[in-house]
Structure formats: C-alpha cells, structure tokens
Coordinates of C-alpha atoms and ligand atoms in Angstrom, one line a residue:
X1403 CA 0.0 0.0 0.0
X1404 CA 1.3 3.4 -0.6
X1405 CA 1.5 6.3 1.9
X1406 CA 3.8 3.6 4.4
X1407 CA 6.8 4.8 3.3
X1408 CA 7.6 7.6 5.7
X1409 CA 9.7 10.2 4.1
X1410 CA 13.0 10.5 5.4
X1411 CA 12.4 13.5 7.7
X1412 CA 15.4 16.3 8.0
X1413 CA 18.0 15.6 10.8
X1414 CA 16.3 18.4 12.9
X1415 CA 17.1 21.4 10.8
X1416 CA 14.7 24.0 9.6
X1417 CA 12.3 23.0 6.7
X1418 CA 13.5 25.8 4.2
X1419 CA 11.2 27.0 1.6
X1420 CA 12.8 29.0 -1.7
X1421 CA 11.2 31.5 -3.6
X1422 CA 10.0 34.7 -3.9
X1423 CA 7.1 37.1 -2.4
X1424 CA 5.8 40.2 -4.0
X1425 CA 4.0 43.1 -2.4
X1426 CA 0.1 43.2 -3.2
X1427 CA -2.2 45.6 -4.1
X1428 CA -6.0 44.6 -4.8
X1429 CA -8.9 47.3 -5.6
X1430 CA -10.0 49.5 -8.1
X1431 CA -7.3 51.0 -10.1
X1432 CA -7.3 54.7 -9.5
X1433 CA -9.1 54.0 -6.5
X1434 CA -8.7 52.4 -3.1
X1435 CA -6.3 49.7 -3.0
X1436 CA -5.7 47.4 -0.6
X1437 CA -1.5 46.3 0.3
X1438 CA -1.0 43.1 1.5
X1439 CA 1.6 40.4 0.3
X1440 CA 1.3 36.7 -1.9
X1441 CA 3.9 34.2 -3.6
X1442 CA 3.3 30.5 -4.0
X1443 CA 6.2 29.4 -1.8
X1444 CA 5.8 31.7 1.2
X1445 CA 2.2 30.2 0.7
X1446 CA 3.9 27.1 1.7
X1447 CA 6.1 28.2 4.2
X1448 CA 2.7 29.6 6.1
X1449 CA 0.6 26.5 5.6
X1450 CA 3.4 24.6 6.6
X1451 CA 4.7 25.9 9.6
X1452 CA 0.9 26.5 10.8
X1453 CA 0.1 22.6 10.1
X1454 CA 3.7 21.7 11.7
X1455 CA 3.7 23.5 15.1
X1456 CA 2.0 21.2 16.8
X1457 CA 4.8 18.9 16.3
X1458 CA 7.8 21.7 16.8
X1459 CA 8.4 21.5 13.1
X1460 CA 10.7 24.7 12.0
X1461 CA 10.1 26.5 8.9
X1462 CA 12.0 29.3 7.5
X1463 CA 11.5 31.0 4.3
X1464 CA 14.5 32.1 2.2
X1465 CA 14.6 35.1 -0.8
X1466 CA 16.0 38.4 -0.9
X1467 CA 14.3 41.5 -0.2
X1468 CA 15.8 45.3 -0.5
X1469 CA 17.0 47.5 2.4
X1470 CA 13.6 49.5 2.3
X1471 CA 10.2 49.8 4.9
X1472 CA 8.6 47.7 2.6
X1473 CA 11.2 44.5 2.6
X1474 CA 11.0 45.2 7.0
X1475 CA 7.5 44.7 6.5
X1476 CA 7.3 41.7 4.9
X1477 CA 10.0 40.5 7.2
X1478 CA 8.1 41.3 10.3
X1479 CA 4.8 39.6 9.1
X1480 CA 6.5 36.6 8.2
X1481 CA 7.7 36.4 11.4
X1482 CA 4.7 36.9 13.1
X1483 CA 3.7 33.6 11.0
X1484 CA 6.0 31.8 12.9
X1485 CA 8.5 31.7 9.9
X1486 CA 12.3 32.1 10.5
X1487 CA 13.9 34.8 8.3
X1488 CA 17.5 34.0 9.0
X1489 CA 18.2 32.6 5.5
X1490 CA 16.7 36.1 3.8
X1491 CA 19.1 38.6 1.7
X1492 CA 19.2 42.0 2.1
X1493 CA 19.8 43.6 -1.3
X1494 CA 20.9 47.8 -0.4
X1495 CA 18.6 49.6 -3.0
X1496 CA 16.6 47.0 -4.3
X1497 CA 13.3 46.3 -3.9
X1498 CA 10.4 43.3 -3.7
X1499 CA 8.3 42.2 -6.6
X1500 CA 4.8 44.1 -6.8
X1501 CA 1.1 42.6 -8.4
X1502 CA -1.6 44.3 -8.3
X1503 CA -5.1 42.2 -8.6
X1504 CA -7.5 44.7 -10.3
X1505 CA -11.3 44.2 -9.3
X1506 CA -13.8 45.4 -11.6
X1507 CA -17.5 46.2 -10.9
X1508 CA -18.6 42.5 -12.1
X1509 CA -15.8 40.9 -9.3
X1510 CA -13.8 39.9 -12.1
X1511 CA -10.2 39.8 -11.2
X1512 CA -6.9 40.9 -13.6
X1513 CA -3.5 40.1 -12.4
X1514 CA -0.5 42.7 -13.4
X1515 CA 3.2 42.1 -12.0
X1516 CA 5.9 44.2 -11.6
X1517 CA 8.6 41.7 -10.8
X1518 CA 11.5 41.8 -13.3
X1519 CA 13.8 43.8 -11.0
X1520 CA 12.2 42.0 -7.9
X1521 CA 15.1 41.6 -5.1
X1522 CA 14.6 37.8 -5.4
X1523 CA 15.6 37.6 -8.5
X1524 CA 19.6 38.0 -7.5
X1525 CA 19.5 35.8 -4.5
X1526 CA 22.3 33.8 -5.9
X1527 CA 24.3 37.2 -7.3
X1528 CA 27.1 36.7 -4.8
X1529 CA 30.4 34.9 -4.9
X1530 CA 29.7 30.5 -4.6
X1531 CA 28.6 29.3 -1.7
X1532 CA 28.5 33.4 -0.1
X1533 CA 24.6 33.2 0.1
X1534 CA 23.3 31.9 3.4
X1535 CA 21.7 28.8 2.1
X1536 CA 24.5 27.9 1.2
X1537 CA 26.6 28.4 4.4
X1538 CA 23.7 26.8 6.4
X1539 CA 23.0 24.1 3.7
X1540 CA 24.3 21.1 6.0
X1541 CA 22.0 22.1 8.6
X1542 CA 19.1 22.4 6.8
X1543 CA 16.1 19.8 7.5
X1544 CA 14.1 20.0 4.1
X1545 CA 14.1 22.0 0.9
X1546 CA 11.0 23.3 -0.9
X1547 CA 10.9 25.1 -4.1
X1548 CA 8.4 25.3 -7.4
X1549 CA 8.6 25.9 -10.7
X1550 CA 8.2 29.9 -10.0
X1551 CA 11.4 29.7 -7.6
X1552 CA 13.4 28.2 -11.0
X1553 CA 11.8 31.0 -13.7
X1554 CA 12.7 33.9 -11.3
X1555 CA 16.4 32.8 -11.1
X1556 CA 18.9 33.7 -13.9
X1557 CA 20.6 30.4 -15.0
X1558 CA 23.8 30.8 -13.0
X1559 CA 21.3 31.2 -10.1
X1560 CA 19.7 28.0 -10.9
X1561 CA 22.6 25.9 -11.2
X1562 CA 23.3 27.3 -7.8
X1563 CA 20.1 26.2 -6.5
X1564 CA 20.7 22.7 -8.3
X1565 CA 24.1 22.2 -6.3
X1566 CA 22.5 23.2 -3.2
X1567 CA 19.6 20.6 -3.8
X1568 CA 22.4 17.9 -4.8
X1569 CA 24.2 18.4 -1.3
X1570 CA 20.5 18.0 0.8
X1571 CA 19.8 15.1 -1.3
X1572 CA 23.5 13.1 -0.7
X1573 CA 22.7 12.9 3.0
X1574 CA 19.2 11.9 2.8
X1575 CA 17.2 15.4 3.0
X1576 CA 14.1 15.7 1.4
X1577 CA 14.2 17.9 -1.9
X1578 CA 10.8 19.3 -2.6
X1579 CA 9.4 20.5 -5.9
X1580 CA 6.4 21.6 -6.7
X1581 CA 5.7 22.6 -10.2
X1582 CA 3.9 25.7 -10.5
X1583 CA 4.6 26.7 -14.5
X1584 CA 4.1 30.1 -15.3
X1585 CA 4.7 30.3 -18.8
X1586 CA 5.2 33.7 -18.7
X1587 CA 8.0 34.1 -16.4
X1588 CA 10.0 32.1 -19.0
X1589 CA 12.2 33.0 -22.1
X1590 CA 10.6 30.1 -23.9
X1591 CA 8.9 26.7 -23.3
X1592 CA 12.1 24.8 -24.3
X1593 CA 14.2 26.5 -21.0
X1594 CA 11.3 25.4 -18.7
X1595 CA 11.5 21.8 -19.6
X1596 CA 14.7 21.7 -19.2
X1597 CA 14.7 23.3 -15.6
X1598 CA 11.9 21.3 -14.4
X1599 CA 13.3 17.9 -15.7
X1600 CA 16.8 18.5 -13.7
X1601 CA 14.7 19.2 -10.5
X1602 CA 12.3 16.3 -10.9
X1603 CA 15.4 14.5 -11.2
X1604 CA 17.2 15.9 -8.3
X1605 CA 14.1 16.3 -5.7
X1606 CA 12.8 13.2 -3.6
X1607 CA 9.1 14.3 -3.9
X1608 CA 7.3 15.9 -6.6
X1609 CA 4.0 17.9 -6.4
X1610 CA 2.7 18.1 -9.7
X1611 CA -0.2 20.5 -10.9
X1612 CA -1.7 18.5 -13.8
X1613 CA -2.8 20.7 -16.0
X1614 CA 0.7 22.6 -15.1
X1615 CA 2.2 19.5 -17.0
X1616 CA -0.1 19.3 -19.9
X1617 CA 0.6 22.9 -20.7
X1618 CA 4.3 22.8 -20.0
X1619 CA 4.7 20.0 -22.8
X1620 CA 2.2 20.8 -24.6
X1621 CA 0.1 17.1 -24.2
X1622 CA -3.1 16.7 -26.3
X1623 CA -4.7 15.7 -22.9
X1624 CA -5.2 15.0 -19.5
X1625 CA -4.2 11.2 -19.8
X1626 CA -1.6 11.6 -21.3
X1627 CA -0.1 14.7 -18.9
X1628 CA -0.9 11.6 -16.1
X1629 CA 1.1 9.1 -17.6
X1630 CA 4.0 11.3 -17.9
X1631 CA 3.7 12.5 -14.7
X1632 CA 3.7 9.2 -13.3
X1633 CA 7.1 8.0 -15.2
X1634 CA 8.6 10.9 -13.6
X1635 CA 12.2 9.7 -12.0
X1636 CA 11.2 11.5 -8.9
X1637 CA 10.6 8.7 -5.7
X1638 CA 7.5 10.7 -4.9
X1639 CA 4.8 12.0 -7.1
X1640 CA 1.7 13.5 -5.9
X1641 CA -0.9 14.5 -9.0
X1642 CA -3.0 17.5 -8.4
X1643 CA -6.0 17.6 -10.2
X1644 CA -8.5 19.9 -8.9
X1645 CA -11.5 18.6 -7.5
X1646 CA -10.6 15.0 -9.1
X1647 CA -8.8 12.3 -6.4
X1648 CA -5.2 13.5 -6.0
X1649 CA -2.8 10.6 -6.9
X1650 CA -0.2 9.5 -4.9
X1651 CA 2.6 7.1 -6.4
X1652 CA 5.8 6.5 -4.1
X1653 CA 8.8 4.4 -5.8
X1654 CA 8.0 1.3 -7.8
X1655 CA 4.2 1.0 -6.7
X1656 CA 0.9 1.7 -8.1
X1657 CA -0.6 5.2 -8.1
X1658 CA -3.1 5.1 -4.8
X1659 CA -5.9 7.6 -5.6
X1660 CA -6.7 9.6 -2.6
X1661 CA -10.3 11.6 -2.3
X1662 CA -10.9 15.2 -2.4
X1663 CA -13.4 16.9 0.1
X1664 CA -16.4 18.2 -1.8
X1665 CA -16.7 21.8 -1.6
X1666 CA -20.0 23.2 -1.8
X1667 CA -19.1 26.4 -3.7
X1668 CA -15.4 27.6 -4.4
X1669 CA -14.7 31.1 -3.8
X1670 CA -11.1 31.7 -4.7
X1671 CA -9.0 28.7 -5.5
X1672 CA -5.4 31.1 -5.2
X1673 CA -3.0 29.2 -3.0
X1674 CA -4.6 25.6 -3.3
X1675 CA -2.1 23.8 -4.8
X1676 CA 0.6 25.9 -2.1
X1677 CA -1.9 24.9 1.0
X1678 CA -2.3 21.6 0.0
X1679 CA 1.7 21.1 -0.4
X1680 CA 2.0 23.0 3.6
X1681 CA -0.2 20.1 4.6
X1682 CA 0.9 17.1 3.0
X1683 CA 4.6 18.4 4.2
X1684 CA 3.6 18.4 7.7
X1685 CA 2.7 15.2 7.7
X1686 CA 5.3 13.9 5.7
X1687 CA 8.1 15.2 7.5
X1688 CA 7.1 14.2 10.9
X1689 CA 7.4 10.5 9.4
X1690 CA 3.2 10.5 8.4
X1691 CA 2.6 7.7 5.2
X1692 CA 1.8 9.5 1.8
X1693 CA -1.9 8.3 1.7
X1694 CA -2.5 10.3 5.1
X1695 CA -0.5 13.2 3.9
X1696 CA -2.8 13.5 0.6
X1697 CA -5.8 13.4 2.4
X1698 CA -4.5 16.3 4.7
X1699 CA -3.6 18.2 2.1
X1700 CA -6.6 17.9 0.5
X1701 CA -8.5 18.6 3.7
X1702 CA -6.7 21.9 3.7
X1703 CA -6.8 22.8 0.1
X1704 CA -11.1 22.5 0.5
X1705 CA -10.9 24.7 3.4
X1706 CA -8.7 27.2 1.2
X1707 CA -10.9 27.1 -1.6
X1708 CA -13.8 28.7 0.2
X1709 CA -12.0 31.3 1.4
X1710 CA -11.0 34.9 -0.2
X1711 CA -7.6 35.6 -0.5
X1712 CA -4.1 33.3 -0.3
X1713 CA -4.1 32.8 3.6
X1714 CA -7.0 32.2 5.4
X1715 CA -7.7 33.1 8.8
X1716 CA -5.4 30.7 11.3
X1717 CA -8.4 30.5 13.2
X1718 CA -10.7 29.0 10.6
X1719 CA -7.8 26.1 9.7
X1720 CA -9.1 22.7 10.4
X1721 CA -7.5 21.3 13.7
X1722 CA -6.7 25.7 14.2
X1723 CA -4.8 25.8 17.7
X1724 CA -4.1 29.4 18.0
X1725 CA -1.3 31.8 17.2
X1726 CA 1.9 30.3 18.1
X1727 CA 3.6 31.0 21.0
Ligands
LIG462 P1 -3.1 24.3 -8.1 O1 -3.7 25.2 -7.0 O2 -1.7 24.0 -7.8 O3 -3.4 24.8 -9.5 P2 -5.3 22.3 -8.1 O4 -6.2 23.2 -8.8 O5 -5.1 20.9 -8.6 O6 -3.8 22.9 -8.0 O7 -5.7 22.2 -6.6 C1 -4.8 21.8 -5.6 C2 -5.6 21.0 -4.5 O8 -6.7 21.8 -4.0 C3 -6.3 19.8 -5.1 O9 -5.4 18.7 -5.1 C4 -7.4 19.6 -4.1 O10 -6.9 19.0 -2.9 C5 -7.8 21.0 -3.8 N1 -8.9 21.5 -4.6 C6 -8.8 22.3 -5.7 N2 -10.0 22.5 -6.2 C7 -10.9 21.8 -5.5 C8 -12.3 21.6 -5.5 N3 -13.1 22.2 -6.5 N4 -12.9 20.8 -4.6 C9 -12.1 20.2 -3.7 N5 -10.8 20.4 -3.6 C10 -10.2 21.1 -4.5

C-alpha cells in the first residue's frame, strides 16, 4: 500500500522553503487599494509551519528582499507567522516584486506584475557558496521550491540552487518540488523543460499541478499529462488535479488515488495547490505515510478554496490551535 513509506524527515534542521514574495495591491485601479503580500512558496512556508507547530516542526523561508520599509514589513509579518527569516538577503537599493489584482465592478479579477527587478531575482548574485543557504546548507532539514522559484532565477542562479539541492539530497534530505509553470516568467517553453526535468530529477518528492504539466509539454490531454507524470524519476509523485482524487505514487508502486473533500461552492481557488503542499509536508516530514498526507492536504486545500484571498484566517484552519507561542 502506498502512503507507508515515511519520508526521510530532516535531521532536525529547519524545513527551508525558496522563492520569492511580491507586495500586493487589490482594488480598483485609481481608486482604493488594498496592500498586503502573496507568492506560491511563502504560501507554503505559512501552511506549513501553521500545520507543523503542533509537532515543533521549523520552517523558514529564504529570498532576498531590499533594504527599504517595505522589505521590513514583509520580514516582520512573516515572522509573526512563525516563519524564520535567518536565510533572507538584504539587497541595499533593491526592492520586492509588486502585483496588483484589479477588481472590476462584475468581481472579475486581472493580475499585473511588476517583478523583473524583484530583489529575489539576485539571491544567488554573490560569490559560490556566499549566500546563506548555502553556508547553512548542511544544517538544513528539508528544501521546498516550485517551478516559480526556478523561472525567477537567472541560469547561473539556478545551477546554484541545483548544487544546493544535490548536497541536501546526498545525506538523505528531502528535496521538494512543486511545479507551478508560469509560462510567462519564462524566455521560452524549451528552457522550462529543461529546468523542471533537472529538479524532478534531483528532488525526492514531486507535487505536480496537472494541468501545469499538460501545458508545460504541450500534451493533447489530460491522460496523457498523467502518464507522464507518473514516469517521472522522482521517488515521490503527488498528482493534483482539482476537484478529481489527488494521486499518490511513491517508488516502484501503483498510483493510490486519494479523495478530495467536496466543496459546496469555491470562492477563490489562489493558493490551493501551495496549502495543500504546507499540509501534505507536515505530515510527511514528521514520518506521516503519503496516503494520510494526501488526504490532509486535500482537507486543507477544501478549506482554502472557500476562502478569499491566499491565507485564510489561522483560526478558521481545520484542527486551528491558535497563534503560536
Ligand atoms: P493548483 O492550485 O496548484 O493549481 P489544483 O487546482 O489541482 O492545484 O488544486 C490543488 C488542490 O486543491 C487539489 O489537489 C485539491 O486537494 C484541492 N482542490 C482544488 N479545487 C478543488 C475543488 N473544487 N474541490 C475540492 N478540492 C479542491
């Protein structure tokens, strides 16, 4: 049966998750606008370290921000999230990515970035091994990254990541992707594939995005986006599918198809996939079989659905326990 194989949990080090946050700003353009913050891997980090405290799990999320009020913001709300922020770069003069979700009179939402200059973008843009990933990468537990982590790095930046990801997986770490393609953030379709077949390659679990797959290599459907997914080398694959079962297929087994939790209406399906990965890592990494894990994270991912808005309210989580301590 799948879901018995406990993943081989971090020797005690902080679960790290890579990637990048931008500032928000939701409204009517010309209007009132509302400034918060969203980015599919500090998504994660939340979900993650809110589903692990109960069992002293330690999550910290790693990017670069700029010396500016904006960058201490962030910093200070992702602490009050329980995150640690010892792994974040401080770039003098630069700033954080910006997106600004524009709401017209029907509810309809557009999405417009501002992220090519985005602090995050040069994590890596420092001597080898300078970055503080890197000087900390034999103590860390876990590493977490997606397919947006990968498209925001230049390509030296990526082989850096790559090398990192090598050195956590040679002593037994777990190596987290999670796919996430944005076909935007990349020169061309060609680069993607190539990124995203080195990492499926290098991580021990994959969290695949189905129709993520389908559009990345351009596959005439839905089967045959599953049966590639499935082949992938990665020891791990969970299939996201939306409302369909979520598949979980651990190293020469059968895929075990896992149920979703009906949702009566879906409000607002951002940060899903990133709840549903904050789950299933919780459970995973405190030695929990993948079977459980999927249904956790599909537990989650309902309750995320019928809420506005990337992170819902710690209060409303299932299983909520508070703030942390
Ligand atoms: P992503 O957010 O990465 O695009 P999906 O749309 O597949 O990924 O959703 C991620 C997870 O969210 C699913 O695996 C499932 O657990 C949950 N989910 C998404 N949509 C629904 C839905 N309509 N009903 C129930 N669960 C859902």
């Amino acid at each position: 049966m799948a879901g018995q194989q406990a993943a081989a949990a971090g020797a005690g080090g902080p679960v790290v998750c890579f990637g990048e946050c931008m500032l928000e700003l939701q409204g009517r353009p010309f209007g009132t606008l509302q400034q918060s913050f969203g980015g599919d891997t500090l998504n994660t980090a939340v979900y993650l370290a809110r589903c692990g405290a109960a069992q002293g799990l330690r999550v910290d999320y790693a990017t670069a921000l700029g010396d500016d009020t904006l960058s201490d913001g962030l910093l200070q709300r992702w602490q009050a999230e329980g995150l640690g922020t010892g792994l974040v770069r401080r770039l003098p003069g630069r700033l954080p990515g910006l997106y600004l979700i524009e709401v017209d009179d029907q509810g309809e939402r557009r999405f417009h970035y501002w992220r090519e200059q985005a602090a995050a973008r040069s994590y890596f843009d420092t001597a080898d091994g300078d970055t503080p990933l890197e000087r900390r990468a034999d103590a860390l537990g876990a590493l977490y990254l997606s397919g947006i982590s990968l498209a925001i790095l230049p390509p030296a930046g990526r082989a850096r990541l790559a090398a990192l990801a090598t050195r956590l997986r040679a002593r037994g770490a777990p190596v987290v992707f999670d796919n996430n393609y944005r076909p935007r953030l990349w020169p061309d379709a060609a680069t993607a594939q190539a990124a995203f077949t080195q990492f499926t390659s290098l991580a021990s679990m994959a969290l695949m995005t189905l129709d993520d797959e389908q559009a990345l290599w351009g596959l005439p459907d839905a089967q045959a986006a599953l049966q590639r997914t499935l082949a992938l080398p990665c020891a791990e694959v969970v299939v996201k599918r939306g409302a369909a079962p979520t598949l979980v297929r651990l190293a020469g087994q059968a895929p075990v198809a896992v149920p979703t939790v009906p949702v009566p209406r879906v409000v607002d399906t951002t940060a899903a996939g990133d709840s549903f990965a904050g789950a299933y890592l919780a459970v995973r990494l405190a030695g929990g079989g993948a079977e459980a894990a999927a249904a956790e994270g599909n537990r989650l991912a309902a309750c995320v659905v019928q809420h506005r808005g990337a992170l819902m309210p710690r209060q409303a989580m299932p299983g909520a326990d508070g703030p942390p301590a």
